Every structure is written in structure tokens, then in C-alpha cells.
Amino acid sequence: MNKISLINPYNNKKLIQKNNNFIDEDGNIFSGKNYIPRINNSTSYTNNFGYQWNKFAETQILKKNYSDGIDINNLRLFQQTSWKKDDLKGINILEAGSGAGRFSRVILENTSANLYSFDSSNAVDANKKNNLTFFNKNFFLSQSDIENIPYKNNMFDKVICFGVLQHTKYFYKSINNLIDKLKPEGEIIIDFYPINGFWTKISAKYILRPLLKRLPNNTLLKLIEYSANTFINLYFIFNKLGLNILTRFIPICDIKNALPDNLSPEKLREWVILDTFDMFSPKYDNPQKISKVKKYMENNNIEITFAGFVKIKNMKSAVIRGIKK
Ligand SMILES: C[S@@+](CC[C@H](N)C(=O)[O-])C[C@H]1O[C@@H](n2cnc3c(N)ncnc32)[C@H](O)[C@@H]1O
């Protein structure tokens, strides 16, 4: 299958790499710092993610982090997508908001698909470091905004977007931008934070976010590191006493439901710090009702093949899969 060319999303003209820049025929230049095309430099609202993924580049990636040897990223990718490895040979997959590249890595290690991943933050540097072996062979990375994806429309066999949409400025417009990139009969798979009921936003996370998201990244991280042990202990005490209903008011991530259950104590602390930073620092955090997103996609040329929760060991994700008509 033919590879897909990188374009300048502002005029649709092909970008060619020259030395360490990417240039179109009109002479428009994009930096290629670290040999990654930097199409987007303006989405400063995701700087927190760049900071987070470069600090914790390997935390969620290496298999050695898992005491029982189960690679939770592999499990999650294949359960959420329902893909069979052999169906992916040579196809073109677009991955939106790739972070430090945990899912990029699963695709690259397990399939021979061509993968085009982008993220609006400099998390792409962490992704490159994690997946260097594949870089520019069948793996094409760019620092790009979901608002201006640097590939032509109707090109991709599959589009995935995991853990991203609730953090974008325009949740629904972002979905349309992804659908535009799919070929007719191509498949889109997204996951996002769900609204489960009126209580979804009654938690330490949503009470403290208006304040904590405004702190400088390093101050917030220090605060979380300083308090992590106390809150982890408190979480487990509440859990042991059957007071699970109260754990949502402890200002750390939901250990039992959001983290793999096979982490060593040191790794658990590292994941808690990362996930707690990830919950307080984003500028946008807009959970959605699965039924509403499903309806929206149906109204935007997608035939839904699945909409609901996918269970991955002790965790669950709100997932929608569909095919472009
Ligand atoms: C919670 S992280 C998830 C990363 C990765 N998908 C994973 O699951 O490990 C969300 C990512 O979405 C990226 N992101 C948020 N808004 C974006 C946008 N407008 N365009 C591209 N990426 C965006 C962030 O920079 C961040 O790396």
C-alpha cells in the first residue's frame, strides 16, 4: 500500500524535507527539530502534556513495569479496537494525540502497518525516543494539532484517538477532523472520559482543577510528589474499610479503577504521580455521554459498530467504533 505524504495543512501542498526543515513549493517552512516536522507550534494549551510525557516518557511503556508480565497497553489496544494483527498488514493508520507513544509502540511492535502519529505537544520527542527503531521506516511522527492534520482527506484505512478528545478545545469538531482523514469504509475508533451520572463531576478532581490547572507545571508536580505517599495510604485505608465512595474526594487518581492492578509499589507511586498530574494539569477536561457521541457520529457519516464500555482487566474505557459510509 502507498505511503501517505505529509502536507502543509494550511494550503494542502506537499512538504519535502530539506536538511532539518520541511518546505512546500511556495517556500513555506516548518521546523524539523529532532527530525520531527513541527507543523503546530501554537497549541500552547497542551504544554502540560509535553512536560508530563517527557518527564515520564517510559512510565507507561516498558513491559518490565508489570509484575505479572502482562502488557496492559497491548491488551487495551487490541480489546478496544477488536483488531486482528494479520488484518493490518501494510495499511495506513492515523493516531491522534499519541503522547509518549504507548499505543504507537504496540502497533509498531505487533503489526506491519504504516503508522502516522501526531501530538500537538513536544510529547512527540518522548514518542520518538520510545519508538526510535521504527522511525521513518513505517512510523511517521509530527507535532500537529487535531485542528490542522497534515495529511489529505480520505486517505487513511484506520484512525484511532485514545485519551485525547476530552482534552481538546472542541470535542465534536475534533471528531469531524478525524472522520475527514478516513477513506470511505475506513474505520474510526475513539475512547474518551464518560459521563456516568450527575456524580461524575462531584470529586476532588473537578473541585480542585480550576485552581490546580493554573499552577506552573513544576510546582504542581512537586505538590503531587510531596503528598503522594500520604494520599496513596489514605486511599488504601478507605478501600480496606469499604469506604470506596469516599476515595473520589482524595486528590489523587483512582488507583483501583484507572491503574493496572499488577504494578510493584515503586511503579504504583510513579503511575499515581503521573496520572494525578494528568488529571489536574489539562486546560480542558470535558467528559461526554457515550450515547450523545454515538448519535453525533451517526449524524456525521459513520455507521457505528460498537458503542459502550470495554473492560481491560480491572479498568474500563468508553469506546466507540464505526465505519465511514
Ligand atoms: C492523556 S494524553 C493521551 C496520550 C496517548 N494517547 C496515551 O493514551 O498514552 C492526551 C494527549 O492528547 C494530546 N492533545 C490534546 N489536545 C490535542 C490537540 N488539539 N491536537 C493534538 N493532540 C492533542 C496531548 O498533547 C496529549 O499528549
Coordinates of N, CA and C in Angstrom, one line a residue, residues 59-210:
T59 N 7.3 5.6 31.8 CA 6.5 5.0 32.9 C 5.4 4.0 32.4
Q60 N 4.7 4.4 31.4 CA 3.6 3.6 30.9 C 3.9 2.6 29.8
I61 N 5.2 2.5 29.5 CA 5.6 1.8 28.3 C 6.3 0.5 28.5
L62 N 7.3 0.4 29.2 CA 8.1 -0.8 29.3 C 7.4 -2.0 29.9
K63 N 7.5 -3.1 29.3 CA 6.8 -4.3 29.9 C 7.3 -4.7 31.2
K64 N 8.6 -4.3 31.5 CA 9.2 -4.7 32.7 C 8.5 -4.0 33.9
N65 N 7.7 -3.0 33.7 CA 6.9 -2.4 34.7 C 5.8 -3.3 35.3
Y66 N 5.5 -4.3 34.6 CA 4.3 -5.1 35.0 C 4.8 -6.4 35.7
S67 N 4.4 -6.5 37.0 CA 4.9 -7.6 37.7 C 4.5 -9.0 37.2
D68 N 3.3 -9.1 36.6 CA 2.8 -10.4 36.1 C 3.1 -10.5 34.6
G69 N 3.9 -9.6 34.0 CA 4.3 -9.7 32.6 C 3.3 -9.4 31.6
I70 N 2.1 -9.0 32.0 CA 1.0 -8.7 31.1 C 1.2 -7.3 30.6
D71 N 1.3 -7.1 29.3 CA 1.4 -5.7 28.7 C 0.0 -5.1 28.6
I72 N -0.3 -4.3 29.5 CA -1.6 -3.7 29.5 C -1.9 -2.9 28.3
N73 N -0.9 -2.3 27.7 CA -1.1 -1.4 26.5 C -1.5 -2.3 25.3
N74 N -0.9 -3.4 25.2 CA -1.2 -4.4 24.2 C -2.7 -4.9 24.3
L75 N -3.0 -5.2 25.6 CA -4.3 -5.7 25.9 C -5.4 -4.6 25.5
R76 N -5.1 -3.4 26.0 CA -6.0 -2.3 25.8 C -6.2 -2.0 24.3
L77 N -5.1 -1.9 23.6 CA -5.2 -1.6 22.1 C -6.1 -2.6 21.4
F78 N -5.7 -3.9 21.6 CA -6.4 -4.9 20.8 C -7.9 -5.2 21.3
Q79 N -8.1 -5.0 22.6 CA -9.5 -5.1 23.0 C -10.4 -3.9 22.6
Q80 N -9.8 -2.7 22.7 CA -10.6 -1.6 22.3 C -10.9 -1.5 20.8
T81 N -9.9 -2.0 20.0 CA -10.1 -1.9 18.5 C -10.8 -3.2 18.0
S82 N -10.6 -4.3 18.7 CA -11.0 -5.6 18.2 C -10.3 -6.0 16.9
W83 N -9.1 -5.4 16.7 CA -8.3 -5.7 15.5 C -7.7 -7.1 15.6
K84 N -7.5 -7.7 14.5 CA -6.6 -8.9 14.4 C -5.3 -8.5 13.7
K85 N -4.2 -8.9 14.2 CA -2.9 -8.4 13.7 C -2.8 -8.5 12.2
D86 N -3.2 -9.7 11.7 CA -3.0 -10.0 10.3 C -3.8 -9.1 9.4
D87 N -4.9 -8.5 9.9 CA -5.7 -7.6 9.0 C -5.0 -6.3 8.8
L88 N -3.9 -6.0 9.5 CA -3.3 -4.7 9.5 C -2.1 -4.6 8.6
K89 N -1.8 -5.7 7.9 CA -0.5 -5.7 7.1 C -0.5 -4.5 6.0
G90 N 0.5 -3.7 6.1 CA 0.7 -2.6 5.1 C -0.4 -1.5 5.1
I91 N -1.4 -1.5 5.9 CA -2.4 -0.5 5.9 C -1.9 0.8 6.5
N92 N -2.6 1.9 6.3 CA -2.2 3.2 6.8 C -3.1 3.6 8.0
I93 N -2.5 3.7 9.2 CA -3.2 4.1 10.4 C -2.8 5.5 10.9
L94 N -3.8 6.3 11.2 CA -3.5 7.6 11.8 C -3.8 7.5 13.3
E95 N -2.8 8.0 14.1 CA -3.0 8.0 15.5 C -3.0 9.5 16.0
A96 N -4.1 9.9 16.6 CA -4.2 11.3 17.0 C -3.9 11.4 18.5
G97 N -3.0 12.3 18.9 CA -2.7 12.6 20.3 C -1.9 11.4 20.9
S98 N -0.7 11.2 20.3 CA 0.0 9.9 20.7 C 0.7 9.9 22.0
G99 N 0.9 11.1 22.6 CA 1.6 11.2 23.9 C 3.0 10.6 23.8
A100 N 3.3 9.8 24.8 CA 4.7 9.2 24.8 C 4.8 8.0 24.0
G101 N 3.7 7.6 23.3 CA 3.7 6.6 22.3 C 3.5 5.2 22.8
R102 N 2.7 5.0 23.9 CA 2.5 3.6 24.3 C 1.7 2.8 23.3
F103 N 0.7 3.4 22.7 CA -0.1 2.7 21.7 C 0.7 2.6 20.3
S104 N 1.4 3.7 20.0 CA 2.3 3.7 18.8 C 3.1 2.4 18.9
R105 N 3.7 2.2 20.0 CA 4.7 1.1 20.2 C 4.0 -0.3 20.0
V106 N 2.8 -0.4 20.6 CA 2.1 -1.7 20.4 C 1.8 -2.0 18.9
I107 N 1.4 -1.0 18.2 CA 1.1 -1.1 16.7 C 2.4 -1.5 16.0
L108 N 3.4 -0.7 16.3 CA 4.7 -0.9 15.6 C 5.3 -2.3 15.9
E109 N 5.2 -2.7 17.1 CA 5.9 -4.0 17.5 C 5.1 -5.2 17.0
N110 N 3.8 -5.0 16.8 CA 2.9 -6.2 16.6 C 2.4 -6.3 15.2
T111 N 2.5 -5.2 14.4 CA 1.9 -5.3 13.1 C 2.9 -4.7 12.0
S112 N 2.6 -4.8 10.8 CA 3.4 -4.2 9.7 C 2.7 -3.1 9.1
A113 N 1.8 -2.4 9.8 CA 1.1 -1.3 9.3 C 2.0 -0.1 9.2
N114 N 1.6 0.9 8.4 CA 2.3 2.2 8.4 C 1.6 3.1 9.4
L115 N 2.3 3.6 10.3 CA 1.6 4.4 11.4 C 2.0 5.9 11.3
Y116 N 1.0 6.7 11.3 CA 1.2 8.2 11.2 C 0.7 8.8 12.6
S117 N 1.6 9.1 13.5 CA 1.1 9.6 14.8 C 1.4 11.1 14.9
F118 N 0.5 11.8 15.6 CA 0.8 13.2 15.8 C 0.3 13.5 17.2
D119 N 0.9 14.6 17.7 CA 0.5 15.2 19.0 C 0.8 16.6 18.9
S120 N 0.0 17.5 19.5 CA 0.2 18.9 19.4 C 1.4 19.4 20.3
S121 N 1.8 18.6 21.3 CA 2.8 19.0 22.2 C 4.2 18.3 21.8
N122 N 5.2 18.7 22.6 CA 6.5 18.1 22.3 C 6.6 16.7 22.9
A123 N 5.5 16.1 23.3 CA 5.5 14.7 23.7 C 6.0 13.9 22.5
V124 N 5.9 14.4 21.3 CA 6.5 13.7 20.2 C 7.9 13.3 20.3
D125 N 8.7 14.1 21.1 CA 10.1 13.8 21.3 C 10.2 12.5 22.2
A126 N 9.3 12.4 23.2 CA 9.3 11.2 24.0 C 8.9 10.0 23.2
N127 N 7.9 10.2 22.3 CA 7.4 9.1 21.5 C 8.6 8.6 20.6
K128 N 9.3 9.6 20.0 CA 10.4 9.2 19.1 C 11.5 8.4 19.8
K129 N 11.8 8.8 21.0 CA 12.8 8.1 21.9 C 12.3 6.7 22.1
N130 N 11.0 6.5 22.4 CA 10.5 5.2 22.8 C 10.4 4.3 21.6
N131 N 10.3 4.9 20.4 CA 10.0 4.0 19.2 C 11.0 4.3 18.1
L132 N 12.2 4.6 18.5 CA 13.2 5.0 17.5 C 13.5 4.0 16.4
T133 N 13.5 2.7 16.8 CA 13.8 1.7 15.8 C 12.9 1.8 14.5
F134 N 11.7 2.3 14.7 CA 10.7 2.3 13.6 C 10.7 3.6 12.9
F135 N 11.4 4.6 13.5 CA 11.2 6.0 13.0 C 11.6 6.1 11.5
N136 N 10.6 6.7 10.8 CA 10.8 6.9 9.3 C 10.8 5.7 8.5
K137 N 10.7 4.5 9.1 CA 10.6 3.2 8.3 C 9.1 3.0 8.0
N138 N 8.4 2.7 9.0 CA 6.9 2.6 8.8 C 6.2 3.5 9.9
F139 N 7.0 4.4 10.5 CA 6.5 5.2 11.6 C 6.8 6.7 11.3
F140 N 5.7 7.5 11.1 CA 5.9 8.9 10.7 C 5.2 9.8 11.8
L141 N 6.0 10.6 12.4 CA 5.6 11.4 13.6 C 5.5 12.8 13.2
S142 N 4.6 13.6 13.7 CA 4.6 15.0 13.5 C 4.0 15.7 14.8
Q143 N 4.5 16.9 15.0 CA 3.9 17.7 16.1 C 2.8 18.6 15.4
S144 N 1.6 18.1 15.5 CA 0.5 18.7 14.8 C -0.8 18.8 15.7
D145 N -1.6 19.8 15.4 CA -2.9 20.0 16.1 C -4.0 19.2 15.4
I146 N -4.9 18.6 16.1 CA -6.0 17.9 15.6 C -6.9 18.9 14.7
E147 N -6.7 20.2 14.9 CA -7.4 21.2 14.1 C -6.8 21.3 12.7
N148 N -5.5 20.9 12.5 CA -4.8 21.1 11.2 C -3.9 19.8 11.0
I149 N -4.5 18.8 10.6 CA -3.8 17.5 10.5 C -3.1 17.5 9.1
P150 N -1.8 17.2 9.1 CA -1.0 17.4 7.9 C -1.1 16.3 6.9
Y151 N -2.3 15.8 6.6 CA -2.4 14.8 5.6 C -3.7 15.1 4.8
K152 N -3.8 14.7 3.5 CA -5.0 15.0 2.8 C -6.2 14.2 3.3
N153 N -7.4 14.7 3.0 CA -8.6 14.0 3.4 C -8.8 12.6 2.7
N154 N -9.6 11.7 3.3 CA -10.0 10.5 2.6 C -8.8 9.5 2.3
M155 N -7.8 9.5 3.2 CA -6.6 8.8 2.9 C -6.4 7.5 3.8
F156 N -6.9 7.5 5.0 CA -6.5 6.5 6.0 C -7.4 5.3 6.1
D157 N -6.9 4.1 6.3 CA -7.7 2.9 6.4 C -8.3 2.9 7.8
K158 N -7.5 3.4 8.8 CA -8.0 3.4 10.2 C -7.5 4.7 10.9
V159 N -8.3 5.2 11.8 CA -8.0 6.3 12.6 C -8.2 5.9 14.1
I160 N -7.3 6.1 15.0 CA -7.5 5.9 16.4 C -7.2 7.2 17.2
C161 N -7.9 7.4 18.3 CA -7.7 8.5 19.1 C -8.1 8.1 20.5
F162 N -7.1 7.9 21.4 CA -7.3 7.3 22.7 C -6.9 8.4 23.8
G163 N -7.8 8.7 24.6 CA -7.4 9.6 25.8 C -7.2 11.0 25.5
V164 N -7.7 11.5 24.3 CA -7.4 12.8 23.8 C -8.6 13.7 23.7
L165 N -9.7 13.3 23.2 CA -10.7 14.2 22.7 C -11.2 15.1 23.9
Q166 N -11.4 14.5 25.1 CA -11.9 15.3 26.2 C -10.9 16.5 26.6
H167 N -9.7 16.4 26.1 CA -8.7 17.4 26.3 C -8.6 18.5 25.2
T168 N -9.3 18.3 24.1 CA -9.2 19.2 23.0 C -10.2 20.4 23.3
K169 N -9.9 21.4 22.6 CA -10.7 22.6 22.8 C -12.2 22.4 22.3
Y170 N -12.3 21.7 21.1 CA -13.6 21.4 20.6 C -13.8 19.9 20.4
F171 N -14.4 19.3 21.3 CA -14.6 17.8 21.3 C -15.2 17.3 20.0
Y172 N -16.3 17.9 19.6 CA -17.0 17.4 18.4 C -16.4 17.7 17.1
K173 N -15.9 18.9 17.0 CA -15.2 19.4 15.8 C -13.9 18.5 15.6
S174 N -13.3 18.1 16.7 CA -12.1 17.2 16.6 C -12.5 15.9 15.9
I175 N -13.7 15.4 16.3 CA -14.1 14.1 15.7 C -14.3 14.3 14.2
N176 N -14.9 15.4 13.8 CA -15.1 15.6 12.3 C -13.7 15.7 11.6
N177 N -12.8 16.3 12.3 CA -11.4 16.4 11.6 C -10.8 15.0 11.4
L178 N -11.1 14.1 12.4 CA -10.6 12.7 12.2 C -11.4 12.0 11.1
I179 N -12.7 12.2 11.1 CA -13.5 11.5 10.1 C -13.1 11.9 8.7
D180 N -12.8 13.2 8.5 CA -12.3 13.7 7.2 C -11.1 13.0 6.7
K181 N -10.2 12.5 7.6 CA -9.0 11.9 7.1 C -9.2 10.4 6.7
L182 N -10.3 9.8 7.1 CA -10.6 8.4 6.8 C -11.1 8.2 5.3
K183 N -10.6 7.1 4.7 CA -11.2 6.7 3.4 C -12.6 6.3 3.6
P184 N -13.5 6.3 2.6 CA -14.8 5.6 2.7 C -14.5 4.2 3.1
E185 N -15.3 3.7 3.9 CA -15.2 2.3 4.5 C -14.0 2.1 5.5
G186 N -13.3 3.2 5.7 CA -12.3 3.2 6.8 C -12.9 3.2 8.1
E187 N -12.1 2.8 9.1 CA -12.7 2.6 10.5 C -12.1 3.7 11.5
I188 N -13.0 4.2 12.3 CA -12.5 5.2 13.3 C -12.8 4.5 14.7
I189 N -11.8 4.6 15.6 CA -12.0 4.1 17.0 C -11.6 5.2 17.9
I190 N -12.5 5.6 18.8 CA -12.1 6.6 19.8 C -12.4 6.1 21.2
D191 N -11.7 6.6 22.2 CA -12.2 6.5 23.6 C -12.1 7.8 24.3
F192 N -12.8 8.0 25.3 CA -12.9 9.3 26.0 C -13.5 9.1 27.4
Y193 N -13.3 10.2 28.2 CA -13.9 10.1 29.6 C -15.4 10.2 29.4
P194 N -16.1 9.2 30.1 CA -17.5 9.2 30.0 C -18.2 10.0 31.1
I195 N -19.4 10.5 30.9 CA -20.2 11.0 32.0 C -21.1 9.8 32.4
N196 N -20.9 9.4 33.6 CA -21.7 8.2 34.1 C -23.0 8.6 34.8
G197 N -23.0 9.9 35.3 CA -24.2 10.3 36.0 C -23.9 11.7 36.6
F198 N -24.8 12.2 37.4 CA -24.7 13.6 38.0 C -23.4 13.7 38.8
W199 N -23.0 12.5 39.4 CA -21.9 12.5 40.3 C -20.5 12.5 39.7
T200 N -20.5 12.4 38.3 CA -19.2 12.3 37.6 C -18.3 13.5 38.0
K201 N -18.9 14.7 38.1 CA -18.1 15.8 38.4 C -18.0 16.2 39.9
I202 N -18.6 15.4 40.7 CA -18.5 15.6 42.2 C -17.3 14.8 42.7
S203 N -16.2 15.4 42.6 CA -14.9 14.7 43.0 C -13.8 15.7 43.2
A204 N -12.8 15.2 43.9 CA -11.6 16.1 44.2 C -11.1 16.7 42.9
K205 N -11.1 15.8 41.8 CA -10.6 16.2 40.5 C -11.3 17.5 40.0
Y206 N -12.6 17.4 39.9 CA -13.3 18.6 39.3 C -13.4 19.8 40.3
I207 N -13.3 19.5 41.6 CA -13.4 20.6 42.5 C -12.1 21.4 42.5
L208 N -11.0 20.7 42.4 CA -9.7 21.3 42.6 C -9.1 21.8 41.2
R209 N -9.6 21.2 40.1 CA -9.0 21.5 38.8 C -8.9 23.1 38.5
P210 N -10.0 23.8 38.8 CA -9.9 25.2 38.4 C -8.7 25.9 39.0

